mmCIF file of C-alpha atoms and ligand atoms in Angstrom:
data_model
loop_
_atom_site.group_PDB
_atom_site.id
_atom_site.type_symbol
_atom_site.label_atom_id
_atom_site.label_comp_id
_atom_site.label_asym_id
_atom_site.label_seq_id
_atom_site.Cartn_x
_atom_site.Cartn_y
_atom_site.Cartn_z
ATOM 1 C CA UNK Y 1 0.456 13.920 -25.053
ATOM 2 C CA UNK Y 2 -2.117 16.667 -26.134
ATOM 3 C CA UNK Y 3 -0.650 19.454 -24.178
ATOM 4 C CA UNK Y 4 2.701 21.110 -24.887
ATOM 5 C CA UNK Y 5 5.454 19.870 -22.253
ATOM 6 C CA UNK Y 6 9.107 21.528 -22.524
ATOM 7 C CA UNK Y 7 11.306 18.566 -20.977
ATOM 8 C CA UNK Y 8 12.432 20.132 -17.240
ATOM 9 C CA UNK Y 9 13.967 18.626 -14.519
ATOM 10 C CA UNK Y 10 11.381 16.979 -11.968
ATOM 11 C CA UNK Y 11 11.111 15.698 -8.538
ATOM 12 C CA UNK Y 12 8.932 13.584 -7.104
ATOM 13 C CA UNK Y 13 8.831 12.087 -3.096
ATOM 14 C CA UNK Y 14 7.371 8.881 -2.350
ATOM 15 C CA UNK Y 15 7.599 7.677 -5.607
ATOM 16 C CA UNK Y 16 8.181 4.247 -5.280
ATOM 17 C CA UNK Y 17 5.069 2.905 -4.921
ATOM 18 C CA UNK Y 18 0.845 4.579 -5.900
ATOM 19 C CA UNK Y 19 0.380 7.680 -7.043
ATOM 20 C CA UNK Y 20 3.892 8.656 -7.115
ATOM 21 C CA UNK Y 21 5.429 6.252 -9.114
ATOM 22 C CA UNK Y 22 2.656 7.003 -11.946
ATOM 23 C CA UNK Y 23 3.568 10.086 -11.577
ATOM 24 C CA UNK Y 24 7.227 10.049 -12.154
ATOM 25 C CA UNK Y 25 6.719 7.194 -14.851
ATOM 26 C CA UNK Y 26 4.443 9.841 -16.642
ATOM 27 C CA UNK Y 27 6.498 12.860 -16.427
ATOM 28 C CA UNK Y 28 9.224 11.001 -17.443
ATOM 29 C CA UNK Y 29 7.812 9.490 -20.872
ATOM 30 C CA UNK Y 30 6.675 13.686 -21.287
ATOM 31 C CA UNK Y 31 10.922 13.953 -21.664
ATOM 32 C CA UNK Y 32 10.895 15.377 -17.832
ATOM 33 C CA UNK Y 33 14.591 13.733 -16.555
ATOM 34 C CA UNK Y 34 13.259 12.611 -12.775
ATOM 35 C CA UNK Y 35 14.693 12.418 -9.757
ATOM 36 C CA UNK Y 36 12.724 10.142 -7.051
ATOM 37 C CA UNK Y 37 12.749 9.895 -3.817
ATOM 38 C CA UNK Y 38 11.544 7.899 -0.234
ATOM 39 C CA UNK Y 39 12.519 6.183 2.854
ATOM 40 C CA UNK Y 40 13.212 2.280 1.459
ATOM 41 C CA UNK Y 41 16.825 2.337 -0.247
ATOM 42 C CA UNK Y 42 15.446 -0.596 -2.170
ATOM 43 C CA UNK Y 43 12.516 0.305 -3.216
ATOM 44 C CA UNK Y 44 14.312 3.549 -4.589
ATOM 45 C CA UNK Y 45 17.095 1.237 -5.980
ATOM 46 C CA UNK Y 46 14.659 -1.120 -7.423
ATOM 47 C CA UNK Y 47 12.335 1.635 -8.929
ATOM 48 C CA UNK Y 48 15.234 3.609 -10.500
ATOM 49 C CA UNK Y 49 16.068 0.411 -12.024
ATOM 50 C CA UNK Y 50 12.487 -0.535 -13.426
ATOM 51 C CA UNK Y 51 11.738 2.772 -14.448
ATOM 52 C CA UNK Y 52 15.381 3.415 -16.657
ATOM 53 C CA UNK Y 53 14.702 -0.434 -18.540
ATOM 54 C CA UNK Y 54 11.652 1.511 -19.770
ATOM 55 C CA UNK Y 55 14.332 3.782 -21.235
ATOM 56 C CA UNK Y 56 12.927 6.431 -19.132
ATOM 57 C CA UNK Y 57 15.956 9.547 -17.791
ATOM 58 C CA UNK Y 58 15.147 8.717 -13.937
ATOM 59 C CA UNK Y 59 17.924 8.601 -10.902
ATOM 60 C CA UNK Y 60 16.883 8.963 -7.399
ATOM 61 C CA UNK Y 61 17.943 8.653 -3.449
ATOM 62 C CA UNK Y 62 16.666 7.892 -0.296
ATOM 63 C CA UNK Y 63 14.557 11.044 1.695
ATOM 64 C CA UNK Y 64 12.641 10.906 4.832
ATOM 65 C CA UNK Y 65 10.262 13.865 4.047
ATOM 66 C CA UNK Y 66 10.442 14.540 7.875
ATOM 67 C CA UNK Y 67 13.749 15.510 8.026
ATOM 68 C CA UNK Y 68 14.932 18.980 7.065
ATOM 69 C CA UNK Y 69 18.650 17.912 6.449
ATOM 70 C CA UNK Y 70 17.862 14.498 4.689
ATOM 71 C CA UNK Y 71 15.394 16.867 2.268
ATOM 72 C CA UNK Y 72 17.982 19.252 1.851
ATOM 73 C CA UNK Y 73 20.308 16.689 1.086
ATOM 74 C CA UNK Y 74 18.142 14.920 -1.198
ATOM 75 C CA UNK Y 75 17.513 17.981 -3.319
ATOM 76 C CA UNK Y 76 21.043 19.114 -3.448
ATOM 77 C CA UNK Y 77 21.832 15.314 -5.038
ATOM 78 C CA UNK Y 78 18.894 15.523 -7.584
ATOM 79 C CA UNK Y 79 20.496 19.132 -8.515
ATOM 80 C CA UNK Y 80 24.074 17.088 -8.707
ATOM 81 C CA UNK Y 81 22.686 14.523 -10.446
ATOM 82 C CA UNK Y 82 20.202 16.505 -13.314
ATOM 83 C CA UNK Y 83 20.600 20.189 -13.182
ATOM 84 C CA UNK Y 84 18.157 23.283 -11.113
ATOM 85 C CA UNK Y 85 14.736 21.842 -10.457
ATOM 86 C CA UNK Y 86 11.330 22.948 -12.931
ATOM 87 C CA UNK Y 87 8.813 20.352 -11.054
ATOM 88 C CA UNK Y 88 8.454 19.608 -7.408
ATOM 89 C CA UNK Y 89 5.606 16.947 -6.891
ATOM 90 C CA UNK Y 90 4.840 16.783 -3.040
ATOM 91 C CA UNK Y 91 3.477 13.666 -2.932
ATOM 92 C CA UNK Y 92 5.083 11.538 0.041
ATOM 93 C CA UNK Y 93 2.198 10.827 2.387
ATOM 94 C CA UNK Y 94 0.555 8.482 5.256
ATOM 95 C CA UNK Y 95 -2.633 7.704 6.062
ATOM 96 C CA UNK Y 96 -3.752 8.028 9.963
ATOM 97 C CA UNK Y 97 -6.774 8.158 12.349
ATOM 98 C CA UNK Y 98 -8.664 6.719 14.876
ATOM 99 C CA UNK Y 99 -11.652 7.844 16.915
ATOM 100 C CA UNK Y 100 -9.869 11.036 17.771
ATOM 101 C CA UNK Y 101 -9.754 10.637 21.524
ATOM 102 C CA UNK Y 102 -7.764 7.677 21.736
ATOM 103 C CA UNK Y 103 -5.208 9.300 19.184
ATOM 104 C CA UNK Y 104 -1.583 9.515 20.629
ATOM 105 C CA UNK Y 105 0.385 12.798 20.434
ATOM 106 C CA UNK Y 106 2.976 10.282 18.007
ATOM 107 C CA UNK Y 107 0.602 9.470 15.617
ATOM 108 C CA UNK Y 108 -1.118 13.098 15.395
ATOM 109 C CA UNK Y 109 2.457 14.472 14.798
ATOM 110 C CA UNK Y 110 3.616 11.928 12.543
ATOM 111 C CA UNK Y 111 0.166 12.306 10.057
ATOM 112 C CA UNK Y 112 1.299 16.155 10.003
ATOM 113 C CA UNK Y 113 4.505 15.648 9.735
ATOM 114 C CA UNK Y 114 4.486 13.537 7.002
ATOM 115 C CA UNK Y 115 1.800 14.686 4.777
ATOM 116 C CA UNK Y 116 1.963 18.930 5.438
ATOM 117 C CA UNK Y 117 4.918 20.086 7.228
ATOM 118 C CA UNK Y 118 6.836 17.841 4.258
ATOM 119 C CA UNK Y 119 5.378 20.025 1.665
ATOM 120 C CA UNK Y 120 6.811 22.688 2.985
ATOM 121 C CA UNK Y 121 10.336 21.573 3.834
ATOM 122 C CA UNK Y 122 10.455 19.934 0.209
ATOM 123 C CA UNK Y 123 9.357 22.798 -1.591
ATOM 124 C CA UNK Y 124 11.171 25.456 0.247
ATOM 125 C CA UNK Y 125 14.463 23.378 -0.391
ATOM 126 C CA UNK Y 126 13.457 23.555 -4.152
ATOM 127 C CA UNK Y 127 12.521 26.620 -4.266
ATOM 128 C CA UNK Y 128 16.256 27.718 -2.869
ATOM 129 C CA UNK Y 129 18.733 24.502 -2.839
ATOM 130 C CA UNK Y 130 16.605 23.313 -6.021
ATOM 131 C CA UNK Y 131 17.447 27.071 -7.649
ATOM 132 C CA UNK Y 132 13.460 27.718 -8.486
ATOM 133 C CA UNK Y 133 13.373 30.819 -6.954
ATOM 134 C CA UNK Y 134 15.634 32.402 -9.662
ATOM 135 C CA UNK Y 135 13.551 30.317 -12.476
ATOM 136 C CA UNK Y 136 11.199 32.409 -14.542
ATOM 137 C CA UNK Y 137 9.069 29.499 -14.129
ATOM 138 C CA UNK Y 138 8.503 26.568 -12.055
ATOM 139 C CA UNK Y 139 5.851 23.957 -11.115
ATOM 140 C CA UNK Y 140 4.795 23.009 -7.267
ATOM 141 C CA UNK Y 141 2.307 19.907 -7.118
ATOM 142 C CA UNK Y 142 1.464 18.545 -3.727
ATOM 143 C CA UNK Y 143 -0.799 15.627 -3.500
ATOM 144 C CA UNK Y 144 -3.806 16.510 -0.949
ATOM 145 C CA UNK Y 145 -6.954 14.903 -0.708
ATOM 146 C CA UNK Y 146 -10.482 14.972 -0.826
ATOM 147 C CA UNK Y 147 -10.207 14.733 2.787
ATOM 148 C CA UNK Y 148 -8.198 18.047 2.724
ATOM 149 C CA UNK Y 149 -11.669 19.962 1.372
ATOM 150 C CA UNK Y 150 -14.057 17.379 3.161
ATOM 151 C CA UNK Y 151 -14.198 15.573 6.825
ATOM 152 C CA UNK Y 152 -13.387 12.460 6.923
ATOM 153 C CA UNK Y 153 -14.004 9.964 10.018
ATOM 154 C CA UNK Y 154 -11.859 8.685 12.048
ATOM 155 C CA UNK Y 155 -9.172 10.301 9.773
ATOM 156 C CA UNK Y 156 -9.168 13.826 11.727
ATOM 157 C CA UNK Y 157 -4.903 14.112 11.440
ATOM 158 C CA UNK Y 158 -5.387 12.890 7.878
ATOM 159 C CA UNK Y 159 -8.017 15.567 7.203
ATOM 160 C CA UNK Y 160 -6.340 18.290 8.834
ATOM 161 C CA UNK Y 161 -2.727 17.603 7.418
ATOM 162 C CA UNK Y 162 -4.418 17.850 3.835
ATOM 163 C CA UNK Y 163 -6.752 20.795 4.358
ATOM 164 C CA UNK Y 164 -3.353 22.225 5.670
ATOM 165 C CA UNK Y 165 -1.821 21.053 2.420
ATOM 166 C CA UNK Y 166 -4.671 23.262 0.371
ATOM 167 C CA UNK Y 167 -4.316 26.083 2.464
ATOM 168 C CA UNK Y 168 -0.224 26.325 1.909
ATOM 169 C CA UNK Y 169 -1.173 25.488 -1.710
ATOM 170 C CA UNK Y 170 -3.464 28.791 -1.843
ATOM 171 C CA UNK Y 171 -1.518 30.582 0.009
ATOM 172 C CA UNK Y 172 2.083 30.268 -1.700
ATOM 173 C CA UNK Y 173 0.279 30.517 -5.233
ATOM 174 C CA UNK Y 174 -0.536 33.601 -4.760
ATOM 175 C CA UNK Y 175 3.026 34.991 -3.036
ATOM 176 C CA UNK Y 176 4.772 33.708 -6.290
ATOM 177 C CA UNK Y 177 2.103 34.282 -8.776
ATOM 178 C CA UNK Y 178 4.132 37.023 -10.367
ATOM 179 C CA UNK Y 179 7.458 34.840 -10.455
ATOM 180 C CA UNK Y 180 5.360 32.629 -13.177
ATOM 181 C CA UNK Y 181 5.903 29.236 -10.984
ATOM 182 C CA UNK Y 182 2.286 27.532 -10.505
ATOM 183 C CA UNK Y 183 1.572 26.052 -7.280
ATOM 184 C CA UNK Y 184 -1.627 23.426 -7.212
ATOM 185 C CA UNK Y 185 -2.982 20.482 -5.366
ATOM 186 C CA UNK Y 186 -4.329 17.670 -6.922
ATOM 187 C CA UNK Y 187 -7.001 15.797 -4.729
ATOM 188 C CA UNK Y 188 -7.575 12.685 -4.794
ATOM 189 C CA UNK Y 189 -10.517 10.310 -3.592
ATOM 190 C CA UNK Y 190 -10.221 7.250 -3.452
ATOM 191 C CA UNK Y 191 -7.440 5.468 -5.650
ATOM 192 C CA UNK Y 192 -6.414 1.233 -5.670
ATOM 193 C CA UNK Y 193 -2.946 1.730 -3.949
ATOM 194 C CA UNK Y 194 -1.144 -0.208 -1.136
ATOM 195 C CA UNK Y 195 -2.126 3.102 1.009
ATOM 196 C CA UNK Y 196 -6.058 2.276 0.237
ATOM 197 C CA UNK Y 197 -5.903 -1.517 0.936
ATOM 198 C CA UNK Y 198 -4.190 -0.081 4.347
ATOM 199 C CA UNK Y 199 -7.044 2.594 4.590
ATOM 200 C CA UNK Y 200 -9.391 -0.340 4.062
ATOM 201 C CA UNK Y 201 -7.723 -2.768 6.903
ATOM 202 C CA UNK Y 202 -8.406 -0.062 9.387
ATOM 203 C CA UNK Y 203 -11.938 0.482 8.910
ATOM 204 C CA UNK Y 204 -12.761 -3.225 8.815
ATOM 205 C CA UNK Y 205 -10.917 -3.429 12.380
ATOM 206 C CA UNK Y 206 -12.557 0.062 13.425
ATOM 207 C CA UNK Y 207 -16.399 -1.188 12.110
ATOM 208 C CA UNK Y 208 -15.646 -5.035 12.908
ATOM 209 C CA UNK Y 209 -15.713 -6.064 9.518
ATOM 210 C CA UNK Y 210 -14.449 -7.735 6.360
ATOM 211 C CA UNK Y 211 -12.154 -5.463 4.279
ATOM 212 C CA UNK Y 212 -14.742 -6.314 1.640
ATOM 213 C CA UNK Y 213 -17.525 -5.069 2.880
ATOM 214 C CA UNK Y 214 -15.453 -2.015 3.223
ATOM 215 C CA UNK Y 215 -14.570 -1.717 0.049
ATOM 216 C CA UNK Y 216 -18.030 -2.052 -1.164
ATOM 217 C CA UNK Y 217 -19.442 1.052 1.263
ATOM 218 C CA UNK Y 218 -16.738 3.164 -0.359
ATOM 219 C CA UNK Y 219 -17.707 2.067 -3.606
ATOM 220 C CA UNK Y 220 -21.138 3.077 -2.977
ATOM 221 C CA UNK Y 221 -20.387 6.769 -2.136
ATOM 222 C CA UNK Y 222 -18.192 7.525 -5.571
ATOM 223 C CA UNK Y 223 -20.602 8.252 -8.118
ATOM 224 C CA UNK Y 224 -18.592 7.075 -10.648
ATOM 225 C CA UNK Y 225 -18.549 3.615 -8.356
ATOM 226 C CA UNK Y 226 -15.005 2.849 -8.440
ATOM 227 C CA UNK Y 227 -11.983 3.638 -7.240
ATOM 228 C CA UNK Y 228 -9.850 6.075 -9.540
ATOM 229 C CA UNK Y 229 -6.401 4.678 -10.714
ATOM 230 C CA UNK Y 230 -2.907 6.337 -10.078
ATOM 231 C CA UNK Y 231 -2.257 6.584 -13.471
ATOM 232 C CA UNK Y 232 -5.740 9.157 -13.722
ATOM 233 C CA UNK Y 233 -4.175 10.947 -10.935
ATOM 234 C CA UNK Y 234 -0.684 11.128 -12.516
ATOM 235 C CA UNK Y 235 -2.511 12.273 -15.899
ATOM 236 C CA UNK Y 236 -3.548 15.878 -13.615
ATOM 237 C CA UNK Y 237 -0.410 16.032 -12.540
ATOM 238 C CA UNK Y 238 0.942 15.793 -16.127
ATOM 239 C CA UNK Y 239 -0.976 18.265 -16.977
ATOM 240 C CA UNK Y 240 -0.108 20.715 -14.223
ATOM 241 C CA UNK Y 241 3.549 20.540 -15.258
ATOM 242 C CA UNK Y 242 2.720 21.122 -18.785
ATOM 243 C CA UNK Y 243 3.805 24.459 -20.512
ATOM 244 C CA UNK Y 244 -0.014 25.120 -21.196
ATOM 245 C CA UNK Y 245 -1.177 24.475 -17.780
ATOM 246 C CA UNK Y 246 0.460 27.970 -16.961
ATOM 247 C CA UNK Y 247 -2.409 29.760 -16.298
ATOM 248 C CA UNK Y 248 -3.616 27.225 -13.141
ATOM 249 C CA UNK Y 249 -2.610 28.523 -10.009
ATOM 250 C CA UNK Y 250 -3.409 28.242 -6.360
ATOM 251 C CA UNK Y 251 -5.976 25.309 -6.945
ATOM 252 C CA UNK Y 252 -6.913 22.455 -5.707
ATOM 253 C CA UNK Y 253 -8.415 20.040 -8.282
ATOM 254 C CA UNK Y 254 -10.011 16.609 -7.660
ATOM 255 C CA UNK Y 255 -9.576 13.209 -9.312
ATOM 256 C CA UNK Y 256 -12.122 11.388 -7.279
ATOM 257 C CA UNK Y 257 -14.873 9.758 -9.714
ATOM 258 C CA UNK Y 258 -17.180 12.492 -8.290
ATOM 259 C CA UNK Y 259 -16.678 11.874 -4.716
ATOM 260 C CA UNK Y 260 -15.907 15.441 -3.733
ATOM 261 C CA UNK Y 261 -17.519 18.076 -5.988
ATOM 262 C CA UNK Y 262 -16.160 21.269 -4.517
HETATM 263 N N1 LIG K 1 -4.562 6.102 -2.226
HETATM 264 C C1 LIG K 1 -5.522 6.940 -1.981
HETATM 265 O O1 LIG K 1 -6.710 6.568 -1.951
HETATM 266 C C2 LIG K 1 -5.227 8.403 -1.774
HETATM 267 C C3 LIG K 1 -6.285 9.295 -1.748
HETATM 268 C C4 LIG K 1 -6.060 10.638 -1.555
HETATM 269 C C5 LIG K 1 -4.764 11.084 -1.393
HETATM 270 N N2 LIG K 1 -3.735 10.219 -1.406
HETATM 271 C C6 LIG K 1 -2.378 10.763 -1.196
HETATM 272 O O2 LIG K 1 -1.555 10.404 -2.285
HETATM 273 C C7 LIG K 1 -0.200 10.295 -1.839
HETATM 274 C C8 LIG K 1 0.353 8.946 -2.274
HETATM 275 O O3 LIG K 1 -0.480 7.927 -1.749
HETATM 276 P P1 LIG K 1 -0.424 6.415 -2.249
HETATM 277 O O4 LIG K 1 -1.778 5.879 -2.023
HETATM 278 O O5 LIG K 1 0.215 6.345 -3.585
HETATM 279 O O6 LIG K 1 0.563 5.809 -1.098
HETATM 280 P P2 LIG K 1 1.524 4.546 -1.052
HETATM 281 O O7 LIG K 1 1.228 3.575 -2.124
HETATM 282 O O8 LIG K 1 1.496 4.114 0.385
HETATM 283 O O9 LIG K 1 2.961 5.206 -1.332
HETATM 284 C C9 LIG K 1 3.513 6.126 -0.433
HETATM 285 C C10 LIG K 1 4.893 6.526 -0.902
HETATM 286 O O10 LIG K 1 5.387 7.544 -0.018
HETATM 287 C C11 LIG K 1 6.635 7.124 0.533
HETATM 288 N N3 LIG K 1 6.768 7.708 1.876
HETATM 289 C C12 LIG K 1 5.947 7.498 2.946
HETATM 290 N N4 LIG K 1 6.416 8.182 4.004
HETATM 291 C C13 LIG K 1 7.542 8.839 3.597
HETATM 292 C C14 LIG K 1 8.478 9.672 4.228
HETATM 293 N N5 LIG K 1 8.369 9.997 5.521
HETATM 294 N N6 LIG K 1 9.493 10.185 3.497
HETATM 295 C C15 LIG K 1 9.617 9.858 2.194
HETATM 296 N N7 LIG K 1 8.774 9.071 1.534
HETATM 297 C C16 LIG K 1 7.748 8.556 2.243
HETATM 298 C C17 LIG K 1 6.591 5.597 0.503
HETATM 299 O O11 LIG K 1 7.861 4.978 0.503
HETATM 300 P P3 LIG K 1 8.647 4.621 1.889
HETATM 301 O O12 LIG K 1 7.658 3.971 2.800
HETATM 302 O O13 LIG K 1 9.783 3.730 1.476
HETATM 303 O O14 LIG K 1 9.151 5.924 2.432
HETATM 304 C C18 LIG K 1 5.907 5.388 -0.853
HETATM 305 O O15 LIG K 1 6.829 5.565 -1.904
HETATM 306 C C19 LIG K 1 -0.246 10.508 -0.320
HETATM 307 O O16 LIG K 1 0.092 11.839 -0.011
HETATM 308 C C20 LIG K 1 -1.683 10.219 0.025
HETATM 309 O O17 LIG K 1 -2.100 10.864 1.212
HETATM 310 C C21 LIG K 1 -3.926 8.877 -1.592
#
């Protein structure tokens, strides 16, 4: 740990599996005590479980990030269970496309749902249920995209739930800029989760061919010509809810191997 971290109270959605579980694991072994959340009681169970053998202060619950009252509920046990909330790391998220006119009115709402109206119900509920609002400093980290500063095809809900996700990001950074709580998005390319080899099944069915031929076109685009790991995505966010990342606000940073460079 190179940067200075004062131990806080964190949350962190969709943390049982990718980029979220790195995430928690890291901000836990920086002294954070974590509460996790998502949809699979098991997987939340069985997380909770792997992550405290690694002597690591971590409880969680189950949270459907599309539900106000199951958020609100969720953040009123990790404030139970650990104490007012420092960290809120808006990472629960779904991939989702098609060629966009043969997309159902289901799956467009569901991509928003999931990945940007989320990030707003989750944070709001920290920022008032969580007791951040009368914090004299405080941490909001939503996992966007590249796809939320770039077009992606056949992902147009994807793409415009995580350009959505910048925009709130920019937006509410500035309205609590004076209150001394940060709020960033880190952007991601491509990373090796169970979301990408999804990603990856649905453009081999879209283009009619083998998952590994897909994998080797995206491969080709990052200039750093592989995919990033959750862990180098969990290391931003790390840093963003470090004491000497105070000065970051209203961004959104990449971790992408040089995919997007804007
Ligand atoms: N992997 C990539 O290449 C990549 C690139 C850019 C951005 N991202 C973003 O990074 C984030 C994490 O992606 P990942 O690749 O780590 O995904 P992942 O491996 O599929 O994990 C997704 C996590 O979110 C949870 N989740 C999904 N829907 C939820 C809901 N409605 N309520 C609560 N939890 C929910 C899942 O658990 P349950 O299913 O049990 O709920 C799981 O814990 C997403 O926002 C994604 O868009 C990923």
């Amino acid at each position: 740990m190179t940067q200075h971290t004062t131990p806080r109270v964190a949350l962190v959605t969709g943390a049982t599996s990718g980029i979220g579980l790195s995430s928690a694991r890291l901000l836990a072994r920086d002294g954070h005590r974590v509460f996790i959340g998502a949809r699979n009681a098991d997987n939340v169970a069985e997380t909770v479980k792997e992550l405290q053998a690694e002597g690591l202060d971590v409880d969680g619950g189950v949270v459907d990030v599309r539900d106000t009252a199951s958020v609100d509920a969720w953040v009123r046990s990790a404030v139970d269970r650990f104490g007012t909330v420092d960290v809120v790391v808006n990472n629960a998220g779904r991939s989702g496309g098609g060629p966009t006119a043969d997309i159902a009115d289901e799956l467009w709402d569901d991509v928003i749902d999931t990945n940007l109206n989320s990030v707003f119900r989750v944070t709001r509920a920290a920022l008032t249920i969580g007791g951040m609002r009368a914090k004299d400093r405080g941490r909001i980290i939503s996992i966007a995209s590249t796809a939320g500063k770039q077009g992606v095809v056949l992902g147009a809900p994807y793409s415009a739930s995580k350009h959505g996700v910048v925009g709130f990001t920019k937006a509410l950074g500035n309205e609590l800029a004076p209150t001394g709580i940060t709020v960033n998005a880190v952007c991601p390319g491509y990373v090796e989760t169970p979301m990408a080899q999804r990603v990856r099944q649905g453009y081999a069915a879209a283009y009619d061919t083998s998952e590994d031929a897909i994998l080797e076109k995206f491969q080709a685009k990052i200039p750093l010509g592989r995919y990033s790991t959750p862990e180098e995505v969990a290391g931003l966010v790390g840093y963003l809810a470090s004491d000497t990342a105070a000065s970051i606000t209203s961004q959104a940073l990449n971790v992408c191997g040089g995919l997007g460079n804007f």
